PDB file of C-alpha atoms in Angstrom:
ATOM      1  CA  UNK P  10     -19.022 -28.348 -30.127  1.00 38.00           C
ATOM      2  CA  UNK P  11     -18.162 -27.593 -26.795  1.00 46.00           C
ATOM      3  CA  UNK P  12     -20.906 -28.125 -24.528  1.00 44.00           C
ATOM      4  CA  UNK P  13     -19.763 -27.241 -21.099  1.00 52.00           C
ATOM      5  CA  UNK P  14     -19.734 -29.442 -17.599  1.00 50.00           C
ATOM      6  CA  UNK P  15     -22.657 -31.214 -18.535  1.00 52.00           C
ATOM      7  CA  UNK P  16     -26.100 -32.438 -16.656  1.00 52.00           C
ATOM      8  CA  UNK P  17     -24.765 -35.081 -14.248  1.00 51.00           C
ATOM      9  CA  UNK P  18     -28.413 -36.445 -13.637  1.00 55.00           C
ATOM     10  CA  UNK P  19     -27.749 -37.286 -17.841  1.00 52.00           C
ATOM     11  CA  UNK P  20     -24.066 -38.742 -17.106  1.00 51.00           C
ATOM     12  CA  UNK P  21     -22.370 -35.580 -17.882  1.00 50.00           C
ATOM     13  CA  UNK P  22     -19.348 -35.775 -20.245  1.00 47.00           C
ATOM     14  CA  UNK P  23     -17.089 -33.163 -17.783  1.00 51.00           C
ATOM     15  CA  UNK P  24     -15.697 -29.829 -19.425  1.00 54.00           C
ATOM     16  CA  UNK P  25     -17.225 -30.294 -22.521  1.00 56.00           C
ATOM     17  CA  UNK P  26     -16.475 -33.300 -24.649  1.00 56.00           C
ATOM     18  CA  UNK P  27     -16.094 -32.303 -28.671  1.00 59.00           C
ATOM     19  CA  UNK P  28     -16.959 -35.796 -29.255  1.00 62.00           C
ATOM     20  CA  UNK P  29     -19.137 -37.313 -26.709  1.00 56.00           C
ATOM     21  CA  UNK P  30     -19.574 -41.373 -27.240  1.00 57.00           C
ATOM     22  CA  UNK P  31     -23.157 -41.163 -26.711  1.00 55.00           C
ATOM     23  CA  UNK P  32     -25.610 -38.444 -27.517  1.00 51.00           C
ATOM     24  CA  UNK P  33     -26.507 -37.121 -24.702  1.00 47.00           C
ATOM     25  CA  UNK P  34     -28.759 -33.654 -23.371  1.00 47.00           C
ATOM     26  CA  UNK P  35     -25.767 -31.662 -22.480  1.00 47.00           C
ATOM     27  CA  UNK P  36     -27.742 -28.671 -21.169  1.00 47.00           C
ATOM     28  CA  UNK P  37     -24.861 -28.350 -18.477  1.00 49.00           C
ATOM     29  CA  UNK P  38     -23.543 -25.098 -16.498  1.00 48.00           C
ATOM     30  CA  UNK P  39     -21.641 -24.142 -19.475  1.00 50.00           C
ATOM     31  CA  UNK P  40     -18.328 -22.557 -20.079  1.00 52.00           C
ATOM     32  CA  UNK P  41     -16.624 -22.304 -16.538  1.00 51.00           C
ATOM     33  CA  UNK P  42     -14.938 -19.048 -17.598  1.00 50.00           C
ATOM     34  CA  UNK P  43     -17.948 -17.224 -18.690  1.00 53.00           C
ATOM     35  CA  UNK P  44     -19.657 -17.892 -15.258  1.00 62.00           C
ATOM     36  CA  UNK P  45     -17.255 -16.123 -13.528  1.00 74.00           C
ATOM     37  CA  UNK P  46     -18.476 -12.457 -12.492  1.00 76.00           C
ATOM     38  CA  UNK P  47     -16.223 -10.262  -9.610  1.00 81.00           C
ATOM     39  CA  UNK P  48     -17.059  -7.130  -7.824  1.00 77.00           C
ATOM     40  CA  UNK P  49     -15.116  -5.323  -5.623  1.00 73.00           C
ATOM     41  CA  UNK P  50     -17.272  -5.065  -2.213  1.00 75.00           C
ATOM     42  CA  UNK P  51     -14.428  -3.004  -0.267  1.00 69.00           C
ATOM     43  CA  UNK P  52     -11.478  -0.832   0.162  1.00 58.00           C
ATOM     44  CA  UNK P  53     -11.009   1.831  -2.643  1.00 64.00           C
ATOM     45  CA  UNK P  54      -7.891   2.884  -0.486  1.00 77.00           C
ATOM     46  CA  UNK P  55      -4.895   0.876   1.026  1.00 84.00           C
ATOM     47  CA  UNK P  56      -2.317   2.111   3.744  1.00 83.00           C
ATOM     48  CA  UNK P  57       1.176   1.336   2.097  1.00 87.00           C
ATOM     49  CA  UNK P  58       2.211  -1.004   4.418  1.00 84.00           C
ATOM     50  CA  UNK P  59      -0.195  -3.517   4.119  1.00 86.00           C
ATOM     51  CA  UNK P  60      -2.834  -6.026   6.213  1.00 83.00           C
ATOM     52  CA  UNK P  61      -5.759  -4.397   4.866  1.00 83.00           C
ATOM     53  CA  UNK P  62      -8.671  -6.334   3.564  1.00 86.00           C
ATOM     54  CA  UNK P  63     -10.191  -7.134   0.897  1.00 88.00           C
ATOM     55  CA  UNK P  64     -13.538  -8.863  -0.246  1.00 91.00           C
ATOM     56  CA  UNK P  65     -14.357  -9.847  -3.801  1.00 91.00           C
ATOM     57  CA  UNK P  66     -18.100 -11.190  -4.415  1.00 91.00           C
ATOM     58  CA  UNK P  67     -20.083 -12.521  -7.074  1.00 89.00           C
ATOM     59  CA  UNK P  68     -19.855 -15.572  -8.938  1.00 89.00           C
ATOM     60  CA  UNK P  69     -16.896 -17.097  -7.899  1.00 90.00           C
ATOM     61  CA  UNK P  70     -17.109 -21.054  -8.994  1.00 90.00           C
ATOM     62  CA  UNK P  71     -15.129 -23.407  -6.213  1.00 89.00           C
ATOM     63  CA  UNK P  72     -13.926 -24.987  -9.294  1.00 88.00           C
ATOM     64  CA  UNK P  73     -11.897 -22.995 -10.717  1.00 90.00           C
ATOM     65  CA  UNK P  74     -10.347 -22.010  -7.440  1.00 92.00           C
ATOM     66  CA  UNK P  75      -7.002 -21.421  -6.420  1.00 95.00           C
ATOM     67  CA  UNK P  76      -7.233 -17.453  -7.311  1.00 95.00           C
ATOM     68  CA  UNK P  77      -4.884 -14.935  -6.844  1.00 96.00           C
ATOM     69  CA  UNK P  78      -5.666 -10.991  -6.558  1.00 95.00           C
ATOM     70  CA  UNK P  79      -3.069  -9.083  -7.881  1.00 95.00           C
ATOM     71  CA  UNK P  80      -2.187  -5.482  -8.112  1.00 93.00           C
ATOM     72  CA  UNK P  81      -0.249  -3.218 -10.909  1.00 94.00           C
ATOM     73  CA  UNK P  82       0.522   0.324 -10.276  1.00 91.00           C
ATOM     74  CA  UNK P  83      -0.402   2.199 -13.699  1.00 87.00           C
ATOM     75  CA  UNK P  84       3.076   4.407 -13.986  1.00 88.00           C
ATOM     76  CA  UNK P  85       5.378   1.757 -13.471  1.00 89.00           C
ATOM     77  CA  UNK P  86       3.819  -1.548 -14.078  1.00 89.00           C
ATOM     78  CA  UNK P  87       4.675  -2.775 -10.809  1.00 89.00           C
ATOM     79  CA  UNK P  88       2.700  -5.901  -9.438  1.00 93.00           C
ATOM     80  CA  UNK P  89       1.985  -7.095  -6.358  1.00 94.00           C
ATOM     81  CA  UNK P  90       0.157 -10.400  -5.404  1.00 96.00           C
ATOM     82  CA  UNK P  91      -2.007 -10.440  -1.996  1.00 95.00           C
ATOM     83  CA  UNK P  92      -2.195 -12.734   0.356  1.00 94.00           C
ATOM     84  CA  UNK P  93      -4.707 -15.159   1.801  1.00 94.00           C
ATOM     85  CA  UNK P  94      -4.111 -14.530   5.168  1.00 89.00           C
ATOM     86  CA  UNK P  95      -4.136 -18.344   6.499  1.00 91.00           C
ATOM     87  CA  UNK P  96      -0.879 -20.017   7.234  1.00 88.00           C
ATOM     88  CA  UNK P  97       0.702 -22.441   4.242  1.00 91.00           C
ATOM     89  CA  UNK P  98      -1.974 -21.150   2.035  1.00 94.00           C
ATOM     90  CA  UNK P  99       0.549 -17.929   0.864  1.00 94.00           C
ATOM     91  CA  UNK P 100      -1.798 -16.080  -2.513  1.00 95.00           C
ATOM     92  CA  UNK P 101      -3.758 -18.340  -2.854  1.00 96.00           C
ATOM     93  CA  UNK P 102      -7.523 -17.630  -2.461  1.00 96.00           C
ATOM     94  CA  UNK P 103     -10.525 -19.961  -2.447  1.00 95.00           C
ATOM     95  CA  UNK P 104     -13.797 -18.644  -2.459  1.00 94.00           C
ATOM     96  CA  UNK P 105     -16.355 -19.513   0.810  1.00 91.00           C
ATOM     97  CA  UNK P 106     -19.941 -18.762  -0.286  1.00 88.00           C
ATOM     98  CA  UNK P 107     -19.003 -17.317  -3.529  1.00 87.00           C
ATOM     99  CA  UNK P 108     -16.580 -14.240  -1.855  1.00 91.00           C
ATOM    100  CA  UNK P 109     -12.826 -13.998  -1.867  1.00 93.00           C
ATOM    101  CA  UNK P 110     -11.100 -12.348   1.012  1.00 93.00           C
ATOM    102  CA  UNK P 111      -7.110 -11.131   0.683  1.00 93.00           C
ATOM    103  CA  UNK P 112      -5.052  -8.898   2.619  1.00 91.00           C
ATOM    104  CA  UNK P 113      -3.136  -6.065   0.965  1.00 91.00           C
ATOM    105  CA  UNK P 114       0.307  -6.506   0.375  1.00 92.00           C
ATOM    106  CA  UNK P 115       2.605  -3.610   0.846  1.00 91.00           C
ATOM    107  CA  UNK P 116       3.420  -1.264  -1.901  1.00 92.00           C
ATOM    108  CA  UNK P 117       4.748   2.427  -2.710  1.00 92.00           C
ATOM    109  CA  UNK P 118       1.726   5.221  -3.015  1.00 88.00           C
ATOM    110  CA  UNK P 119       0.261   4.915  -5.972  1.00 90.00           C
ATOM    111  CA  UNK P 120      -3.049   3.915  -8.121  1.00 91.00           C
ATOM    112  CA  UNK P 121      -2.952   0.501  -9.426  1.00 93.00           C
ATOM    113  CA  UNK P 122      -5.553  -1.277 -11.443  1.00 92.00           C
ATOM    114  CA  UNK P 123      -6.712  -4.875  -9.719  1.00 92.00           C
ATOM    115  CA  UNK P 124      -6.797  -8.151 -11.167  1.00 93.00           C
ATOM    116  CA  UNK P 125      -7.938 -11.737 -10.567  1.00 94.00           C
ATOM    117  CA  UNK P 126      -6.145 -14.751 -11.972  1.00 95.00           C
ATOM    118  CA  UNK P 127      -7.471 -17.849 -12.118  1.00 92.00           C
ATOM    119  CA  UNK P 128      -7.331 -21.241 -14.380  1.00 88.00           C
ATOM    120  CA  UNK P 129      -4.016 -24.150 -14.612  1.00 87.00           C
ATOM    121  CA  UNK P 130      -1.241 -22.179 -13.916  1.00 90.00           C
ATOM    122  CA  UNK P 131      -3.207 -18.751 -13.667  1.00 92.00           C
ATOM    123  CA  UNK P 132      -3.264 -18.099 -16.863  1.00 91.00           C
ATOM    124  CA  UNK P 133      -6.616 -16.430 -16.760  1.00 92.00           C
ATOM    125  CA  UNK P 134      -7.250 -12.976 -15.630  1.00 92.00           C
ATOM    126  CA  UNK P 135      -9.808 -10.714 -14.967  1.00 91.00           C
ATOM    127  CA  UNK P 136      -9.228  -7.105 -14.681  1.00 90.00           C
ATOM    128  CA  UNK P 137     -11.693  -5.375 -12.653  1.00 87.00           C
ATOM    129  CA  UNK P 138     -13.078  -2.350 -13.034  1.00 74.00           C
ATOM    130  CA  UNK P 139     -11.855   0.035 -11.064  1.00 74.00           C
ATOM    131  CA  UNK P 140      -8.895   1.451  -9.654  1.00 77.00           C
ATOM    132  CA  UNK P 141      -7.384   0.871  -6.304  1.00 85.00           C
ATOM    133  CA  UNK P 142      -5.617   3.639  -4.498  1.00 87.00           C
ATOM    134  CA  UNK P 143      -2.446   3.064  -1.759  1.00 88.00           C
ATOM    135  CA  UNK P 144      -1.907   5.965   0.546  1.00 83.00           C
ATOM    136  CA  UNK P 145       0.871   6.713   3.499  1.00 81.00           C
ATOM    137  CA  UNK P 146      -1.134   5.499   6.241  1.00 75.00           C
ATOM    138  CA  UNK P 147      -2.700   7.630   8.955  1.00 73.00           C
ATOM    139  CA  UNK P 148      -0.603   7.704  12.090  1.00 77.00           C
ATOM    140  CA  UNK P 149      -3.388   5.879  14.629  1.00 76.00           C
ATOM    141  CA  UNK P 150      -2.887   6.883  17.906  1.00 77.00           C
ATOM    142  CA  UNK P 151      -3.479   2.998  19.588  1.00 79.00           C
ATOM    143  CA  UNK P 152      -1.060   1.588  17.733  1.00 84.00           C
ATOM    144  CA  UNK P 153       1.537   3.565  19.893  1.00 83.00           C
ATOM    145  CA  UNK P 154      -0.733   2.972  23.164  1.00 84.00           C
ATOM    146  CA  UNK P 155      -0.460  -1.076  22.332  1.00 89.00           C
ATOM    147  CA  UNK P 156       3.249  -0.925  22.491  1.00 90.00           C
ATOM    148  CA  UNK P 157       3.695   1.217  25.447  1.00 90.00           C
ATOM    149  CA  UNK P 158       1.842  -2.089  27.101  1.00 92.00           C
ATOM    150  CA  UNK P 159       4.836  -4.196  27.310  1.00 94.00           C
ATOM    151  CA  UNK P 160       8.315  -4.152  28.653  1.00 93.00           C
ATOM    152  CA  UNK P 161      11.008  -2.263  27.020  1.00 90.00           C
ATOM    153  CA  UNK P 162      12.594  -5.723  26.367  1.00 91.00           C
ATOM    154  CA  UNK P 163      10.127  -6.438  23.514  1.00 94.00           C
ATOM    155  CA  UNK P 164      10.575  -5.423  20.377  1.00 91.00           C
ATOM    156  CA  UNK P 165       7.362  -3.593  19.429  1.00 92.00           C
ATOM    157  CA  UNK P 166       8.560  -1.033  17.265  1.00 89.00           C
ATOM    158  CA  UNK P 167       8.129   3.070  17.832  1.00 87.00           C
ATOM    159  CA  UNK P 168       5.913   3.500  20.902  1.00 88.00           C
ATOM    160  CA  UNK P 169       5.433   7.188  20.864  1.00 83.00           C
ATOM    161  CA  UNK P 170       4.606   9.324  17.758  1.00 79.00           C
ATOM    162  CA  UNK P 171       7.701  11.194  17.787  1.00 76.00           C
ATOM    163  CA  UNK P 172       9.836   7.698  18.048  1.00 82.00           C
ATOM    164  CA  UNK P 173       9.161   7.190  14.473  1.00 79.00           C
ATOM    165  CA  UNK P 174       9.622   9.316  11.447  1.00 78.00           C
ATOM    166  CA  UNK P 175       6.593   9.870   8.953  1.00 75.00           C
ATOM    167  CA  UNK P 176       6.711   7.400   6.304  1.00 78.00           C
ATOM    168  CA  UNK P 177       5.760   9.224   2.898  1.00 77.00           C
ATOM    169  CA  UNK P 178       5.063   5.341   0.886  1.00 82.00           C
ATOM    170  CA  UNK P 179       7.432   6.538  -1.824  1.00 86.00           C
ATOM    171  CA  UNK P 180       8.636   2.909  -1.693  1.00 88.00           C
ATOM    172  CA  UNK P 181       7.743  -0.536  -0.390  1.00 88.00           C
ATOM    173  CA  UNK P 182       8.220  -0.020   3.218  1.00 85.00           C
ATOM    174  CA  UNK P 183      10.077  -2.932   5.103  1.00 85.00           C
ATOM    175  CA  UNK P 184       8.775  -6.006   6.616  1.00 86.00           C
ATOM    176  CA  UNK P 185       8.414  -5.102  10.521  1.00 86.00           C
ATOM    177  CA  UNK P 186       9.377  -7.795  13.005  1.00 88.00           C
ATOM    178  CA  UNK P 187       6.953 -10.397  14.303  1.00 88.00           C
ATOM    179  CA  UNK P 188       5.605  -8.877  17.461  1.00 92.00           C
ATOM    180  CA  UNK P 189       5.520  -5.149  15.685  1.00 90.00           C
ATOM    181  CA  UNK P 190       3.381  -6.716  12.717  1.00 85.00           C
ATOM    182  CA  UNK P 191       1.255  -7.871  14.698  1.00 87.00           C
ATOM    183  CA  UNK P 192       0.915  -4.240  17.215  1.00 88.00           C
ATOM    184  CA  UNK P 193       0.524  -2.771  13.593  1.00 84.00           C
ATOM    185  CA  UNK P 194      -2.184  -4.754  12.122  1.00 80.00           C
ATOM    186  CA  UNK P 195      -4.089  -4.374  15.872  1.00 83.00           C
ATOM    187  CA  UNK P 196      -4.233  -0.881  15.399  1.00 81.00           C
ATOM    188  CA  UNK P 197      -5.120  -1.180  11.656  1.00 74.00           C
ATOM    189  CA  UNK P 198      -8.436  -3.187  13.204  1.00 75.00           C
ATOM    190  CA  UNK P 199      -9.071  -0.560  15.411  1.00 73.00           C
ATOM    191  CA  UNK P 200      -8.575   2.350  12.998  1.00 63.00           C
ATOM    192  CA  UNK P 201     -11.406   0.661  11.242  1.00 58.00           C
ATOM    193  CA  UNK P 202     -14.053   1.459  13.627  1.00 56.00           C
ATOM    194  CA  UNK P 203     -13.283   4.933  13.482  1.00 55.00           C
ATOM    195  CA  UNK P 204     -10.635   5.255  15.631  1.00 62.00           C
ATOM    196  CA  UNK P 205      -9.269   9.127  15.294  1.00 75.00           C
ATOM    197  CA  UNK P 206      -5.702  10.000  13.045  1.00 82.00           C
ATOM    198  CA  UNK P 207      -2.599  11.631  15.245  1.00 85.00           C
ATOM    199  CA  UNK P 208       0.034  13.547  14.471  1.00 88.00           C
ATOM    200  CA  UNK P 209       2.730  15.861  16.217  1.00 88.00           C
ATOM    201  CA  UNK P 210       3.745  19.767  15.995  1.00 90.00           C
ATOM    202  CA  UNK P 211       7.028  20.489  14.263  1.00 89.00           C
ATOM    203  CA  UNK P 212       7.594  23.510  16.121  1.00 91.00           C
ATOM    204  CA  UNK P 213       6.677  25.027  19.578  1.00 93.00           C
ATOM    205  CA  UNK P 214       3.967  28.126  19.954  1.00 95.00           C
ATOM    206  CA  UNK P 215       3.270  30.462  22.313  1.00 94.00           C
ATOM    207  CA  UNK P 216       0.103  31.195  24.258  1.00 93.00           C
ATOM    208  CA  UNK P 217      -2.395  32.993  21.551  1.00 94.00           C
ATOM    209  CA  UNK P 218      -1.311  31.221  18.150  1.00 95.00           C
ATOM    210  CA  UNK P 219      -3.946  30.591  15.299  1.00 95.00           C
ATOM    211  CA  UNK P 220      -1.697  28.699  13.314  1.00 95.00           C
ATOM    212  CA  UNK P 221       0.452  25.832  14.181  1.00 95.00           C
ATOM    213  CA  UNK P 222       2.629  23.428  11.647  1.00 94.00           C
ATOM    214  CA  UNK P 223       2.436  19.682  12.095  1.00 92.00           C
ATOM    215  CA  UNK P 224       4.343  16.409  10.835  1.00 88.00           C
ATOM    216  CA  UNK P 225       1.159  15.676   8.905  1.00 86.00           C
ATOM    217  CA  UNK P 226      -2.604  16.301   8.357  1.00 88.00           C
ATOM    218  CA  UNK P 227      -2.884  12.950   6.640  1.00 83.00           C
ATOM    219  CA  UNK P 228      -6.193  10.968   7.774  1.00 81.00           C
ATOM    220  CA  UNK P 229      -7.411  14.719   9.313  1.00 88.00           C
ATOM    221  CA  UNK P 230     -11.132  15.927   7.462  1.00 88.00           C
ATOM    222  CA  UNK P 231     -10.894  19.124   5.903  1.00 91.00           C
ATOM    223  CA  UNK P 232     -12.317  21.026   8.796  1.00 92.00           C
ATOM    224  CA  UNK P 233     -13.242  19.762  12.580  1.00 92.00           C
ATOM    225  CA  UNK P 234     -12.609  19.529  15.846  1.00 93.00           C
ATOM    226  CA  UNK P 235      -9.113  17.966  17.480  1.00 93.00           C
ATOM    227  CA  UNK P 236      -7.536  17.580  20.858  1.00 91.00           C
ATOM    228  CA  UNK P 237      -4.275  19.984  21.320  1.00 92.00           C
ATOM    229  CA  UNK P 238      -2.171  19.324  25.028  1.00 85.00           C
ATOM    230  CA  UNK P 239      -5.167  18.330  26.466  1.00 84.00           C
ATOM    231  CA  UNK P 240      -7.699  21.154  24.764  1.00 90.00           C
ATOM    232  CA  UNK P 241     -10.326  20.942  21.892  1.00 92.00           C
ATOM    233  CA  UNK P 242     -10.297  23.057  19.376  1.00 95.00           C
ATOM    234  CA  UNK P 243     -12.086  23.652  16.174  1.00 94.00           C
ATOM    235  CA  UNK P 244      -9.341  23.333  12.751  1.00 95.00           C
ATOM    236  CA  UNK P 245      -9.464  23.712   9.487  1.00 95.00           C
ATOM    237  CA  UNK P 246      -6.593  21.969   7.283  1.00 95.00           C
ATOM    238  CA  UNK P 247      -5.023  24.856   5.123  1.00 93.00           C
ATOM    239  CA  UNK P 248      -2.053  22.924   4.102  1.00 91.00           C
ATOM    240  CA  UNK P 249      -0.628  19.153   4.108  1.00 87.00           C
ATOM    241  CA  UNK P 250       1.056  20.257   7.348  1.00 90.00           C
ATOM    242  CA  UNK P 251      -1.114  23.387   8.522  1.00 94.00           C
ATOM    243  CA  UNK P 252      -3.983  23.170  10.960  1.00 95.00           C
ATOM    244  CA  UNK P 253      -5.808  27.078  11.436  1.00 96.00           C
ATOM    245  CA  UNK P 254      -7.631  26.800  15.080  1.00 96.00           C
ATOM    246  CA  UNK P 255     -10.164  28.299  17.180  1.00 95.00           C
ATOM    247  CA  UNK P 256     -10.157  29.526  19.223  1.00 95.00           C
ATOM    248  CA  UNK P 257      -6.115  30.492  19.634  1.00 94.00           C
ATOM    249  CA  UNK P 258      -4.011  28.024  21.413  1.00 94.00           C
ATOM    250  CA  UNK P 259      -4.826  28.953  25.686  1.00 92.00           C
ATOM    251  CA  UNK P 260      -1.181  27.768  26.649  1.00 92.00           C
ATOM    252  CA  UNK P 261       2.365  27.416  25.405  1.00 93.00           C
ATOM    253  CA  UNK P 262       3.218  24.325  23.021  1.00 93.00           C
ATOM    254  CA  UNK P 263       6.257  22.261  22.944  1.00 91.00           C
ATOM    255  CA  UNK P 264       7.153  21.118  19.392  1.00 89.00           C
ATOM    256  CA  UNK P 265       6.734  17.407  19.259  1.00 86.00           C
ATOM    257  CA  UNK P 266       2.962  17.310  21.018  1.00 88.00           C
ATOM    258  CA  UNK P 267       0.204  15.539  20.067  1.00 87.00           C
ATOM    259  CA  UNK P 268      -2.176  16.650  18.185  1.00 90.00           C
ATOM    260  CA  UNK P 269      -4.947  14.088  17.785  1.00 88.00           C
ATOM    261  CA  UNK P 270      -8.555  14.452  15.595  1.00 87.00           C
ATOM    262  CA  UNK P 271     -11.796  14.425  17.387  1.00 84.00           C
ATOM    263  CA  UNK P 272     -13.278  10.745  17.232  1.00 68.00           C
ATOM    264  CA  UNK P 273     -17.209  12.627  16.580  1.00 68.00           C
ATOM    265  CA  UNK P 274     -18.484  14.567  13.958  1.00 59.00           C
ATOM    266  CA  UNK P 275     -18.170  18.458  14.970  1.00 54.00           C
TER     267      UNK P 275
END
């Protein structure tokens, strides 16, 4: 009979020896796989390309560490692993205090159940309940004002809204380059505390309009207040890419301008 790590005050016998030389009070921690208990302490939504994090907490023995959180999207069976986020260490995942954290990989849109995998050769899992949801991410207006900082020499990616065509996650966006990765995953820190969406108008309006069509109303709250040329006005989201204001626009707007969402509650 299995009888787990064993008291090492008694000379414990390890995993559980079936035959143990000497009796011995084996009153031990017990099966290592039955200790293991995982909840999901953030992030119910990811932005499709990535760097978001995650924390996992519970009962996370050292001992059975490395893990590695994985993600499958429910229509297609797709998988993704994440990653630890510390150079060398690629998936893998070791717990400090008894919590895991990984950074999302990126993926299409899409719901995808979660999973932890553990154990020689990860053969254990541990599907969590749950379900984790990837989203196009919300166009976040400093991660266009961090690469207007430097030279036009650098490589930072799009550094204006319009320099960069909305992204609709129906597949695994590509890697960006080193210094744009990093602009990107800046802005993603930022976003996090609150930072306002942006988008742009697809057409131009004149003086008066109630209605106005943009790229996108993604990150935008049903109703509230955003900044339009320079002007605040109240908006409620009628479509995916429809904004109704008030009061009507006060002057001429170019197609292209930015149309960014009030920071503070209305």
């Amino acid at each position: 009979m299995l009888q787990g790590y064993g008291d090492p005050d008694a000379g414990g016998l390890g995993f559980g020896d079936p035959e143990p030389p000497t009796p011995l009070l084996e009153e031990g921690y017990g099966d290592p796989y039955g200790v293991l208990t995982v909840l999901l302490l953030s992030a119910g939504t990811l932005p499709h390309q990535g760097g978001a994090p995650l924390e996992l907490g519970g009962l996370i023995p050292l001992e059975l560490a490395p893990y590695r959180a994985a993600i499958t999207r429910t229509d297609t069976g797709e998988q993704v692993f994440f990653y630890s986020g510390i150079a060398g260490q690629g998936a893998d995942l070791y717990p400090i205090r008894d919590r895991l954290t990984a950074f999302s990989p990126r993926a299409p849109a899409g719901t995808y159940t979660l999973s932890l995998y553990y154990g020689a050769g990860y053969t254990q899992r541990l599907n969590l309940a749950g379900a984790l949801t990837i989203e196009p991410a919300a166009r976040l207006r400093p991660r266009y004002a961090l690469a207007r900082l430097f030279p036009a020499l650098y490589a930072t990616g799009a550094r204006a809204l319009s320099d960069r065509p909305l992204d609709t996650a129906t597949t695994t966006p590509p890697a960006p380059g080193t210094l744009e990765g990093l602009i990107d995953a800046a802005a993603l820190v930022i976003g996090g505390l609150g930072t306002a969406p942006a988008t742009i108008t697809s057409a131009s309006y004149e003086r008066g309009a109630e209605v106005i069509e943009v790229e996108t109303t993604l990150g935008f709250e049903a109703a509230g207040r955003a900044w339009i040329n320079g002007a605040l006005y109240a908006y409620t989201v009628t479509t995916a890419r429809e904004l109704n204001i008030t009061p009507p626009l006060a002057a001429p707007l170019n197609a292209g301008a930015e149309v960014l969402a009030h920071a503070y509650p209305a």
